[in-house]
């Protein structure tokens, strides 16, 4: 019991009564707080039957669906204590979904019409799965494979009450992560962790009053769910788009008078680059929060230019910390100094230390070290992976695998993911620093820096650049980069391509995919 459970946050929002809470543009649905909370409570009662242990074991309810109001309702119903939600990445291959559902042992899954058949095809490989619930949107969906229709289950509930308050350390979320670094691991987040993460954002963001928040991040990523939770205590509405589409996002900001958005940098770039874009489309906006992947100075300058009156914030964090760990505030952005290249300072209640990768001793001030974090928003464990949990959580601290340095005022500058560090001729090169230098060239749309095996240097620095190769040349990029960073960090190889870099659904460059592509190219051409 106690205040740190999501049900408390949700019950508290009853006070917004007839104010609009949730808008589902794909299906033309609008719900007031009264209607929304009623639906969430009914859903919670349904989930309570599907998942009888209510998080005591890990009787999780998986969701495989595109973004929509039902997804938001499911999140809130599960997190109010009805079940543990196991949201699945809709971009995964079948084998990965089988892998995750057998690891999570989810007894029930909620699917939308787009995912009913694929899950039915996989069912023989899913021994734990007992129940498939179809979130139906009309009579035509009924022909799709399912055990229950969500509409019928909801109608059968006469009691619409949220479950009793769960204990703070009860699991609420089981979220698989690790797509950019290897096999997915299930991150277990408790009631306390997710509720505190929602409160933690309040003092960081210039939130003012209730916001109209436009949700277009994938709903299986912590960025989406933590955003809705953080806007909830002040009321306001969440408007949901089924997927990210730059033109649609730009247009919806105007038609729905959106005041707040959250996005990864790639999405912002696509919005600003869209042929229809005009700065007046951002007129209603008051708040932008970006994060999840490195921001380039060029893109940030363009955003600040296009939205001069908007409070812009950056969040740095990860699934394992229920989202936010540090923030660069709107005031920091307005100061427009070199701190714009940092990810800001720890959010309220988050402790941060930099430690030596090898012996975990604190690094000297100003030196690069691995980022260690501590807060009550930290995951409980990686599900079913005691060894990986013990490697990641040491003495109550979470080792992020990211590297960075602090300036004298405590602003954190990311250097890299530790795994992405390149060692060339005995020197450590942090790809982020190189990417920052390369991307400050105006012709560069995107860049990823990776290491390639090299007989002399051990590894050589290789930049894959998304640009127009008819306009930008490797010589020009070399000269530009050399003026900004030490010679040994300047890429030895340049691949210029007129094509976007491969991205995960959460907007992170898939460096592993690039490494594989160039390793395969090198083995085909021994002279390469
Ligand atoms: P995920 O758990 O999938 O959200 O991935 C978390 C990782 O994304 C972090 O460990 C960082 O490597 C990266 N990341 C998150 N926020 C930022 C940011 N603001 N700038 C750069 N990288 C970020």
Coordinates of N, CA, C and O and ligand atoms in Angstrom, one line a residue, residues 175-181 187 217 221-223 264-265 290-295 314-323 325-326 341-344 371 373 398 400-403 414 416-418 420 432 436 504 506 508, ligand 1:
X175 N 8.8 -5.1 -19.8 CA 9.0 -4.4 -21.1 C 10.4 -4.9 -21.6 O 11.4 -4.8 -21.0
X176 N 10.3 -5.5 -22.8 CA 11.5 -6.1 -23.4 C 12.3 -5.0 -24.1 O 11.8 -4.1 -24.8
X177 N 13.6 -5.0 -23.9 CA 14.5 -4.0 -24.4 C 15.8 -4.6 -24.9 O 16.0 -5.8 -24.6
X178 N 16.5 -3.9 -25.6 CA 17.9 -4.4 -26.0 C 18.0 -4.6 -27.5 O 18.9 -5.2 -28.0
X179 N 17.0 -4.2 -28.3 CA 17.0 -4.4 -29.7 C 18.2 -3.9 -30.4 O 18.6 -4.5 -31.4
X180 N 18.8 -2.8 -29.9 CA 20.0 -2.3 -30.6 C 21.3 -2.9 -30.1 O 22.3 -2.8 -30.7
X181 N 21.2 -3.7 -29.0 CA 22.5 -4.3 -28.5 C 22.5 -5.8 -28.5 O 23.5 -6.4 -28.2
X187 N 12.5 -6.2 -18.9 CA 12.8 -5.3 -17.7 C 11.5 -5.3 -16.8 O 10.4 -5.0 -17.3
X217 N 4.6 8.3 -30.5 CA 5.8 7.4 -30.2 C 5.2 6.0 -30.2 O 4.0 5.8 -29.8
X221 N 7.1 1.4 -26.2 CA 8.4 2.0 -25.7 C 8.1 2.8 -24.5 O 7.0 3.5 -24.4
X222 N 9.0 2.8 -23.5 CA 8.8 3.6 -22.3 C 8.6 5.1 -22.5 O 7.9 5.7 -21.7
X223 N 9.0 5.6 -23.6 CA 8.9 7.0 -23.9 C 7.4 7.4 -24.0 O 7.0 8.5 -23.5
X264 N 11.6 11.4 -30.7 CA 13.0 11.2 -30.8 C 13.5 12.1 -31.9 O 12.7 12.6 -32.8
X265 N 14.8 12.5 -31.9 CA 15.3 13.5 -32.9 C 14.9 13.2 -34.3 O 14.6 14.1 -35.1
X290 N 12.3 16.1 -26.2 CA 13.0 15.2 -27.2 C 14.0 14.3 -26.4 O 14.4 14.7 -25.3
X291 N 14.3 13.2 -26.9 CA 15.3 12.3 -26.2 C 15.3 11.0 -26.8 O 14.7 10.7 -27.9
X292 N 16.0 10.0 -26.2 CA 16.0 8.6 -26.7 C 17.1 8.3 -27.6 O 17.5 7.2 -27.7
X293 N 17.7 9.3 -28.2 CA 18.8 9.2 -29.1 C 19.5 10.5 -29.3 O 18.9 11.5 -28.9
X294 N 20.8 10.5 -29.7 CA 21.5 11.8 -29.8 C 20.8 12.8 -30.7 O 20.4 12.5 -31.7
X295 N 20.9 14.1 -30.2 CA 20.4 15.2 -31.0 C 21.6 15.9 -31.6 O 22.6 16.0 -31.0
X314 N 15.1 18.4 -23.1 CA 15.7 17.1 -23.5 C 15.6 16.1 -22.3 O 15.9 16.5 -21.2
X315 N 15.3 14.9 -22.6 CA 15.3 13.9 -21.5 C 16.3 12.8 -22.0 O 16.4 12.4 -23.2
X316 N 17.1 12.3 -21.0 CA 18.0 11.2 -21.3 C 17.6 10.1 -20.3 O 17.4 10.4 -19.1
X317 N 17.4 8.9 -20.7 CA 17.1 7.9 -19.8 C 17.0 6.6 -20.5 O 17.5 6.4 -21.6
X318 N 16.3 5.6 -19.9 CA 16.3 4.3 -20.5 C 15.2 3.5 -19.8 O 14.7 3.8 -18.7
X319 N 14.8 2.4 -20.5 CA 13.7 1.5 -20.0 C 14.0 1.1 -18.5 O 13.1 1.1 -17.7
X320 N 15.3 0.7 -18.3 CA 15.7 0.2 -16.9 C 15.4 1.2 -15.8 O 15.4 0.9 -14.6
X321 N 15.3 2.5 -16.1 CA 15.1 3.5 -15.1 C 13.6 4.1 -15.3 O 13.3 5.2 -14.8
X322 N 12.8 3.3 -15.9 CA 11.4 3.7 -16.2 C 11.3 5.0 -17.0 O 10.3 5.8 -16.9
X323 N 12.3 5.3 -17.7 CA 12.3 6.5 -18.6 C 13.4 7.5 -18.1 O 14.6 7.2 -18.1
X325 N 16.2 10.0 -16.7 CA 17.2 10.0 -15.6 C 17.8 11.4 -15.5 O 18.0 11.9 -14.4
X326 N 18.1 12.1 -16.7 CA 18.6 13.5 -16.6 C 17.7 14.3 -17.6 O 17.1 13.8 -18.5
X341 N 24.9 20.8 -25.9 CA 25.4 19.5 -26.4 C 25.3 18.4 -25.3 O 25.8 17.3 -25.4
X342 N 24.9 18.8 -24.1 CA 24.8 17.9 -23.0 C 23.4 17.3 -22.9 O 22.5 17.8 -23.6
X343 N 23.2 16.4 -22.0 CA 21.8 15.8 -21.7 C 21.3 16.4 -20.4 O 20.4 15.8 -19.8
X344 N 22.0 17.4 -19.9 CA 21.5 18.1 -18.7 C 21.9 17.5 -17.4 O 23.0 16.9 -17.4
X371 N 28.3 5.7 -16.9 CA 27.3 6.3 -16.1 C 26.5 5.3 -15.3 O 26.0 4.3 -15.8
X373 N 23.6 5.0 -12.3 CA 22.4 5.7 -11.8 C 21.7 5.0 -10.6 O 21.8 3.8 -10.5
X398 N 22.4 1.2 -11.0 CA 22.3 0.6 -12.3 C 23.4 1.1 -13.2 O 23.6 2.3 -13.3
X400 N 24.6 1.8 -16.6 CA 23.9 2.0 -17.8 C 24.5 1.5 -19.1 O 23.8 1.2 -20.1
X401 N 25.8 1.3 -19.1 CA 26.5 0.9 -20.3 C 26.7 2.1 -21.2 O 27.3 2.0 -22.3
X402 N 26.3 3.3 -20.8 CA 26.6 4.6 -21.5 C 27.8 5.2 -20.8 O 28.1 5.0 -19.6
X403 N 28.6 5.9 -21.6 CA 29.7 6.6 -21.1 C 29.5 8.1 -21.2 O 28.8 8.6 -22.2
X414 N 27.2 13.0 -23.0 CA 27.3 11.6 -23.3 C 28.5 11.5 -24.2 O 28.7 12.3 -25.1
X416 N 29.3 8.0 -25.3 CA 28.9 6.8 -26.1 C 28.2 5.8 -25.3 O 28.2 5.8 -24.1
X417 N 27.8 4.7 -26.0 CA 27.5 3.5 -25.3 C 28.8 2.8 -25.2 O 29.6 2.8 -26.1
X418 N 29.1 2.2 -24.0 CA 30.4 1.6 -23.8 C 30.7 0.6 -24.9 O 31.8 0.5 -25.4
X420 N 29.8 0.7 -27.9 CA 30.0 1.4 -29.2 C 31.4 2.1 -29.3 O 31.7 2.6 -30.3
X432 N 29.9 9.0 -30.5 CA 29.0 10.2 -30.4 C 29.7 11.5 -30.7 O 29.2 12.4 -31.3
X436 N 28.8 14.0 -33.7 CA 28.5 15.3 -33.4 C 29.3 16.3 -34.3 O 28.7 17.2 -34.9
X504 N 15.8 1.7 -35.3 CA 14.8 0.8 -34.6 C 13.5 1.6 -34.5 O 13.4 2.8 -34.8
X506 N 12.1 2.6 -32.0 CA 12.2 3.7 -31.0 C 13.1 4.8 -31.5 O 13.5 5.7 -30.7
X508 N 16.3 4.7 -32.7 CA 17.8 4.5 -32.5 C 18.4 3.9 -33.7 O 17.9 2.9 -34.3
Ligands
LIG1 P1 15.9 2.5 -24.3 O1 15.9 1.8 -23.1 O2 15.5 1.6 -25.5 O3 15.1 3.8 -24.3 O4 17.4 2.9 -24.7 C1 18.1 3.7 -23.7 C2 19.4 4.3 -24.4 O5 19.1 5.3 -25.4 C3 20.3 5.0 -23.4 O6 21.0 4.1 -22.6 C4 21.1 5.8 -24.3 O7 22.2 5.1 -24.9 C5 20.1 6.2 -25.4 N1 19.5 7.6 -25.1 C6 18.4 7.8 -24.3 N2 18.2 9.2 -24.2 C7 19.2 9.8 -24.9 C8 19.5 11.1 -25.2 N3 18.8 12.1 -24.8 N4 20.6 11.4 -26.0 C9 21.4 10.4 -26.4 N5 21.1 9.1 -26.2 C10 20.0 8.8 -25.5

